[in-house]
mmCIF file of C-alpha atoms and ligand atoms in Angstrom:
data_model
loop_
_atom_site.group_PDB
_atom_site.id
_atom_site.type_symbol
_atom_site.label_atom_id
_atom_site.label_comp_id
_atom_site.label_asym_id
_atom_site.label_seq_id
_atom_site.Cartn_x
_atom_site.Cartn_y
_atom_site.Cartn_z
ATOM 1 C CA UNK A 292 8.954 -11.920 -2.233
ATOM 2 C CA UNK A 293 9.480 -12.846 1.410
ATOM 3 C CA UNK A 294 13.019 -14.004 0.711
ATOM 4 C CA UNK A 295 13.787 -10.867 -1.357
ATOM 5 C CA UNK A 296 12.450 -8.473 1.314
ATOM 6 C CA UNK A 297 14.327 -10.335 4.043
ATOM 7 C CA UNK A 298 17.465 -9.409 2.185
ATOM 8 C CA UNK A 299 16.214 -5.828 1.651
ATOM 9 C CA UNK A 300 15.196 -5.292 5.269
ATOM 10 C CA UNK A 301 18.626 -4.195 6.699
ATOM 11 C CA UNK A 302 19.136 -1.544 3.935
ATOM 12 C CA UNK A 303 15.562 -0.672 2.938
ATOM 13 C CA UNK A 304 15.358 2.520 4.941
ATOM 14 C CA UNK A 305 18.651 3.829 3.681
ATOM 15 C CA UNK A 306 17.542 3.289 0.108
ATOM 16 C CA UNK A 307 13.844 4.211 0.271
ATOM 17 C CA UNK A 308 13.222 6.647 3.182
ATOM 18 C CA UNK A 309 14.409 9.935 1.641
ATOM 19 C CA UNK A 310 13.280 9.369 -1.963
ATOM 20 C CA UNK A 311 9.727 8.485 -0.868
ATOM 21 C CA UNK A 312 9.205 10.964 1.919
ATOM 22 C CA UNK A 313 7.312 13.419 -0.283
ATOM 23 C CA UNK A 314 5.088 10.598 -1.678
ATOM 24 C CA UNK A 315 4.128 9.505 1.826
ATOM 25 C CA UNK A 316 3.439 13.052 2.900
ATOM 26 C CA UNK A 317 1.278 13.689 -0.150
ATOM 27 C CA UNK A 318 -0.710 10.500 0.246
ATOM 28 C CA UNK A 319 -1.256 10.737 3.990
ATOM 29 C CA UNK A 320 -2.319 14.330 3.773
ATOM 30 C CA UNK A 321 -5.530 12.766 2.498
ATOM 31 C CA UNK A 322 -5.979 10.782 5.653
ATOM 32 C CA UNK A 323 -7.890 13.546 7.393
ATOM 33 C CA UNK A 324 -9.460 12.983 10.793
ATOM 34 C CA UNK A 325 -9.180 9.302 11.793
ATOM 35 C CA UNK A 326 -9.916 9.646 15.493
ATOM 36 C CA UNK A 327 -11.126 6.258 16.793
ATOM 37 C CA UNK A 328 -11.189 4.848 13.261
ATOM 38 C CA UNK A 329 -9.727 1.521 12.239
ATOM 39 C CA UNK A 330 -6.805 1.933 9.832
ATOM 40 C CA UNK A 331 -4.941 -0.898 8.101
ATOM 41 C CA UNK A 332 -1.573 -0.586 6.338
ATOM 42 C CA UNK A 333 -1.080 -3.517 3.932
ATOM 43 C CA UNK A 334 2.555 -4.299 3.154
ATOM 44 C CA UNK A 335 3.670 -1.946 5.956
ATOM 45 C CA UNK A 336 7.285 -2.817 5.453
ATOM 46 C CA UNK A 337 9.647 -1.147 7.889
ATOM 47 C CA UNK A 338 6.916 1.381 8.887
ATOM 48 C CA UNK A 339 8.151 4.426 7.049
ATOM 49 C CA UNK A 340 4.577 5.757 7.020
ATOM 50 C CA UNK A 341 4.375 5.678 10.854
ATOM 51 C CA UNK A 342 5.931 9.102 11.452
ATOM 52 C CA UNK A 343 3.313 10.666 9.195
ATOM 53 C CA UNK A 344 0.247 9.293 11.033
ATOM 54 C CA UNK A 345 -2.014 11.300 13.258
ATOM 55 C CA UNK A 346 -2.736 10.116 16.803
ATOM 56 C CA UNK A 347 -6.039 8.627 17.848
ATOM 57 C CA UNK A 348 -6.777 5.802 15.342
ATOM 58 C CA UNK A 349 -6.581 2.094 15.916
ATOM 59 C CA UNK A 350 -3.657 1.070 13.638
ATOM 60 C CA UNK A 351 -3.021 -2.264 12.161
ATOM 61 C CA UNK A 352 -0.118 -3.290 9.925
ATOM 62 C CA UNK A 353 0.330 -6.434 7.835
ATOM 63 C CA UNK A 354 3.403 -7.684 5.935
ATOM 64 C CA UNK A 355 4.597 -10.942 4.428
ATOM 65 C CA UNK A 356 8.169 -10.534 5.692
ATOM 66 C CA UNK A 357 9.010 -10.951 9.337
ATOM 67 C CA UNK A 358 12.265 -8.994 9.036
ATOM 68 C CA UNK A 359 10.452 -5.896 7.654
ATOM 69 C CA UNK A 360 7.761 -6.292 10.363
ATOM 70 C CA UNK A 361 10.399 -6.304 13.069
ATOM 71 C CA UNK A 362 11.704 -2.963 11.800
ATOM 72 C CA UNK A 363 8.167 -1.619 11.910
ATOM 73 C CA UNK A 364 7.742 -2.883 15.409
ATOM 74 C CA UNK A 365 10.913 -1.115 16.542
ATOM 75 C CA UNK A 366 9.885 2.082 14.753
ATOM 76 C CA UNK A 367 6.414 2.061 16.316
ATOM 77 C CA UNK A 368 8.010 1.522 19.799
ATOM 78 C CA UNK A 369 10.418 4.431 19.258
ATOM 79 C CA UNK A 370 7.560 6.723 18.144
ATOM 80 C CA UNK A 371 5.310 5.418 20.938
ATOM 81 C CA UNK A 372 2.590 4.446 18.388
ATOM 82 C CA UNK A 373 0.193 1.700 19.373
ATOM 83 C CA UNK A 374 -0.243 -0.644 16.368
ATOM 84 C CA UNK A 375 -1.213 -4.294 15.945
ATOM 85 C CA UNK A 376 1.289 -5.814 13.570
ATOM 86 C CA UNK A 377 0.593 -9.139 11.840
ATOM 87 C CA UNK A 378 2.365 -11.370 9.404
ATOM 88 C CA UNK A 379 0.173 -12.203 6.421
ATOM 89 C CA UNK A 380 -0.492 -12.083 2.736
ATOM 90 C CA UNK A 381 -2.104 -9.101 0.939
ATOM 91 C CA UNK A 382 -3.845 -11.525 -1.382
ATOM 92 C CA UNK A 383 -5.533 -13.416 1.471
ATOM 93 C CA UNK A 384 -6.001 -11.040 4.315
ATOM 94 C CA UNK A 385 -6.540 -12.435 7.822
ATOM 95 C CA UNK A 386 -9.331 -9.919 8.572
ATOM 96 C CA UNK A 387 -13.075 -10.065 8.526
ATOM 97 C CA UNK A 388 -15.217 -8.265 5.975
ATOM 98 C CA UNK A 389 -15.787 -4.525 6.488
ATOM 99 C CA UNK A 390 -13.479 -4.244 9.398
ATOM 100 C CA UNK A 391 -11.608 -1.004 8.558
ATOM 101 C CA UNK A 392 -12.446 2.650 7.910
ATOM 102 C CA UNK A 393 -9.241 3.258 6.038
ATOM 103 C CA UNK A 394 -6.862 0.949 4.156
ATOM 104 C CA UNK A 395 -3.409 2.169 3.092
ATOM 105 C CA UNK A 396 -1.676 0.539 0.053
ATOM 106 C CA UNK A 397 1.688 2.182 -0.234
ATOM 107 C CA UNK A 398 3.990 0.497 -2.826
ATOM 108 C CA UNK A 399 2.372 -2.850 -2.436
ATOM 109 C CA UNK A 400 -0.094 -3.217 -5.353
ATOM 110 C CA UNK A 401 2.761 -3.161 -7.813
ATOM 111 C CA UNK A 402 4.777 -5.569 -5.670
ATOM 112 C CA UNK A 403 2.445 -8.509 -5.262
ATOM 113 C CA UNK A 404 2.092 -11.224 -7.957
ATOM 114 C CA UNK A 405 -1.715 -10.682 -8.234
ATOM 115 C CA UNK A 406 -2.667 -7.034 -7.814
ATOM 116 C CA UNK A 407 -6.287 -7.634 -8.761
ATOM 117 C CA UNK A 408 -6.648 -10.091 -5.867
ATOM 118 C CA UNK A 409 -4.797 -7.650 -3.483
ATOM 119 C CA UNK A 410 -7.153 -4.809 -4.385
ATOM 120 C CA UNK A 411 -10.178 -7.097 -4.007
ATOM 121 C CA UNK A 412 -8.967 -8.091 -0.590
ATOM 122 C CA UNK A 413 -8.364 -4.500 0.461
ATOM 123 C CA UNK A 414 -11.874 -3.649 -0.760
ATOM 124 C CA UNK A 415 -13.452 -6.570 1.118
ATOM 125 C CA UNK A 416 -11.992 -5.566 4.519
ATOM 126 C CA UNK A 417 -13.031 -1.942 4.028
ATOM 127 C CA UNK A 418 -16.308 -0.662 5.470
ATOM 128 C CA UNK A 419 -18.917 0.820 3.017
ATOM 129 C CA UNK A 420 -18.041 4.506 2.735
ATOM 130 C CA UNK A 421 -14.411 3.628 3.789
ATOM 131 C CA UNK A 422 -11.388 4.986 2.025
ATOM 132 C CA UNK A 423 -8.431 3.520 0.314
ATOM 133 C CA UNK A 424 -5.184 5.392 -0.045
ATOM 134 C CA UNK A 425 -2.926 4.102 -2.796
ATOM 135 C CA UNK A 426 0.580 5.377 -3.603
ATOM 136 C CA UNK A 427 2.544 3.479 -6.219
ATOM 137 C CA UNK A 428 4.044 3.386 -9.717
ATOM 138 C CA UNK A 429 1.495 2.592 -12.353
ATOM 139 C CA UNK A 430 1.396 2.711 -16.115
ATOM 140 C CA UNK A 431 -1.464 4.485 -17.825
ATOM 141 C CA UNK A 432 -3.678 2.517 -20.245
ATOM 142 C CA UNK A 433 -1.917 2.442 -23.672
ATOM 143 C CA UNK A 434 1.468 3.398 -22.278
ATOM 144 C CA UNK A 435 4.080 1.376 -24.123
ATOM 145 C CA UNK A 436 6.804 2.556 -21.729
ATOM 146 C CA UNK A 437 9.490 0.240 -23.043
ATOM 147 C CA UNK A 438 12.134 1.333 -20.599
ATOM 148 C CA UNK A 439 9.983 0.887 -17.590
ATOM 149 C CA UNK A 440 8.772 -2.456 -18.803
ATOM 150 C CA UNK A 441 12.337 -3.510 -19.448
ATOM 151 C CA UNK A 442 13.272 -2.429 -15.946
ATOM 152 C CA UNK A 443 10.543 -4.807 -14.732
ATOM 153 C CA UNK A 444 12.449 -7.801 -15.970
ATOM 154 C CA UNK A 445 15.218 -7.029 -13.597
ATOM 155 C CA UNK A 446 13.122 -5.729 -10.646
ATOM 156 C CA UNK A 447 10.178 -8.145 -10.707
ATOM 157 C CA UNK A 448 11.868 -11.085 -9.023
ATOM 158 C CA UNK A 449 13.648 -9.030 -6.427
ATOM 159 C CA UNK A 450 11.495 -6.042 -5.562
ATOM 160 C CA UNK A 451 8.549 -4.804 -7.677
ATOM 161 C CA UNK A 452 6.658 -5.051 -10.853
ATOM 162 C CA UNK A 453 6.675 -2.040 -13.317
ATOM 163 C CA UNK A 454 3.800 -3.094 -15.590
ATOM 164 C CA UNK A 455 0.691 -2.569 -13.473
ATOM 165 C CA UNK A 456 -2.017 -0.419 -14.998
ATOM 166 C CA UNK A 457 -4.172 0.974 -12.187
ATOM 167 C CA UNK A 458 -7.217 1.655 -14.436
ATOM 168 C CA UNK A 459 -7.300 -2.091 -15.361
ATOM 169 C CA UNK A 460 -7.358 -3.046 -11.645
ATOM 170 C CA UNK A 461 -10.122 -0.530 -10.958
ATOM 171 C CA UNK A 462 -12.312 -1.837 -13.759
ATOM 172 C CA UNK A 463 -12.784 -5.024 -11.759
ATOM 173 C CA UNK A 464 -13.832 -3.146 -8.630
ATOM 174 C CA UNK A 465 -16.973 -1.141 -9.491
ATOM 175 C CA UNK A 466 -17.630 -0.596 -5.771
ATOM 176 C CA UNK A 467 -14.547 1.663 -5.618
ATOM 177 C CA UNK A 468 -14.774 5.281 -6.838
ATOM 178 C CA UNK A 469 -11.770 7.572 -7.473
ATOM 179 C CA UNK A 470 -11.894 10.664 -5.231
ATOM 180 C CA UNK A 471 -8.446 11.899 -6.073
ATOM 181 C CA UNK A 472 -5.649 10.866 -8.483
ATOM 182 C CA UNK A 473 -2.546 13.013 -8.308
ATOM 183 C CA UNK A 474 0.779 12.641 -10.000
ATOM 184 C CA UNK A 475 3.748 12.335 -7.729
ATOM 185 C CA UNK A 476 7.371 11.243 -7.991
ATOM 186 C CA UNK A 477 9.261 10.642 -11.274
ATOM 187 C CA UNK A 478 7.127 12.799 -13.468
ATOM 188 C CA UNK A 479 3.881 11.127 -12.356
ATOM 189 C CA UNK A 480 4.973 7.529 -12.760
ATOM 190 C CA UNK A 481 4.169 7.357 -8.994
ATOM 191 C CA UNK A 482 0.577 8.527 -8.221
ATOM 192 C CA UNK A 483 -1.358 9.111 -5.018
ATOM 193 C CA UNK A 484 -4.835 7.846 -5.495
ATOM 194 C CA UNK A 485 -7.700 8.064 -3.056
ATOM 195 C CA UNK A 486 -10.747 5.690 -3.407
ATOM 196 C CA UNK A 487 -14.033 5.423 -1.650
ATOM 197 C CA UNK A 488 -16.043 2.329 -1.290
ATOM 198 C CA UNK A 489 -19.714 2.673 -2.192
ATOM 199 C CA UNK A 490 -22.305 2.430 0.531
ATOM 200 C CA UNK A 491 -24.668 0.714 -1.920
ATOM 201 C CA UNK A 492 -24.440 -2.896 -3.165
ATOM 202 C CA UNK A 493 -22.797 -2.636 -6.682
ATOM 203 C CA UNK A 494 -23.231 -5.394 -9.242
ATOM 204 C CA UNK A 495 -19.797 -6.729 -10.302
HETATM 205 C C1 LIG B 598 8.154 -1.873 -1.541
HETATM 206 S S1 LIG B 598 7.891 -2.452 0.105
HETATM 207 C C2 LIG B 598 6.761 -1.189 0.673
HETATM 208 C C3 LIG B 598 6.776 -1.102 2.153
HETATM 209 C C4 LIG B 598 5.988 0.100 2.739
HETATM 210 N N1 LIG B 598 4.548 0.056 2.336
HETATM 211 C C5 LIG B 598 6.645 1.359 2.270
HETATM 212 O O1 LIG B 598 5.885 2.168 1.725
HETATM 213 O O2 LIG B 598 7.761 1.563 2.500
HETATM 214 C C6 LIG B 598 6.778 -3.834 -0.170
HETATM 215 C C7 LIG B 598 6.437 -4.552 1.079
HETATM 216 O O3 LIG B 598 5.463 -5.511 0.734
HETATM 217 C C8 LIG B 598 5.697 -6.686 1.436
HETATM 218 N N2 LIG B 598 5.080 -7.795 0.644
HETATM 219 C C9 LIG B 598 5.489 -8.319 -0.548
HETATM 220 N N3 LIG B 598 4.545 -9.208 -0.937
HETATM 221 C C10 LIG B 598 3.592 -9.219 -0.005
HETATM 222 C C11 LIG B 598 2.309 -9.930 0.144
HETATM 223 N N4 LIG B 598 1.949 -10.839 -0.803
HETATM 224 N N5 LIG B 598 1.590 -9.671 1.207
HETATM 225 C C12 LIG B 598 1.941 -8.726 2.164
HETATM 226 N N6 LIG B 598 3.072 -8.026 2.050
HETATM 227 C C13 LIG B 598 3.907 -8.296 0.959
HETATM 228 C C14 LIG B 598 7.222 -6.790 1.486
HETATM 229 O O4 LIG B 598 7.653 -7.629 2.501
HETATM 230 C C15 LIG B 598 7.616 -5.375 1.750
HETATM 231 O O5 LIG B 598 7.662 -5.083 3.106
#
């Protein structure tokens, strides 16, 4: 994916910014008061979420692709947002356990090769009681969705998967509870999901 997104980087904003603006607004409306909190964006891309963020949090961004990160760096600079940007893999995060109050996963869970591992990692670095904001395209359990699955054959090697069922990912993470699950773009193919990590130890 690093190679693919290196090629996407120069045109990503032109293709993605407008169509996903409402999705970002909808998801980040759930951010609430994050004053002095630690907030991580996994797969931050070119930083299209940055204009929607409130001031006062400690922001971190991680991405696999240096060309995307460079765009995020320039955007943060232009917006005067202080953020620590790091190259890394969503499936093996370079952060310690329970480091963040909020983790944002915008169009990344359906991009990585192992979404189970990426969600497990996001949960690991989240503090008990912390929140996860997910915005992505997911199938529902039992959806046959032949057209979307077919599209996946084309898109998977160059951009994104189309076959991820969020409920199956969640089944493996009993410490995460759904607080909100709202339909968004393309008739609800894209969803904005808010999760909270349990403050109690949960048997897996
Ligand atoms: C569809 S873009 C989403 C970018 C951004 N979150 C947004 O909403 O515009 C997917 C991003 O995930 C990054 N990516 C792909 N695989 C990754 C991985 N294993 N770990 C971290 N980032 C990854 C890509 O480089 C790209 O920037």
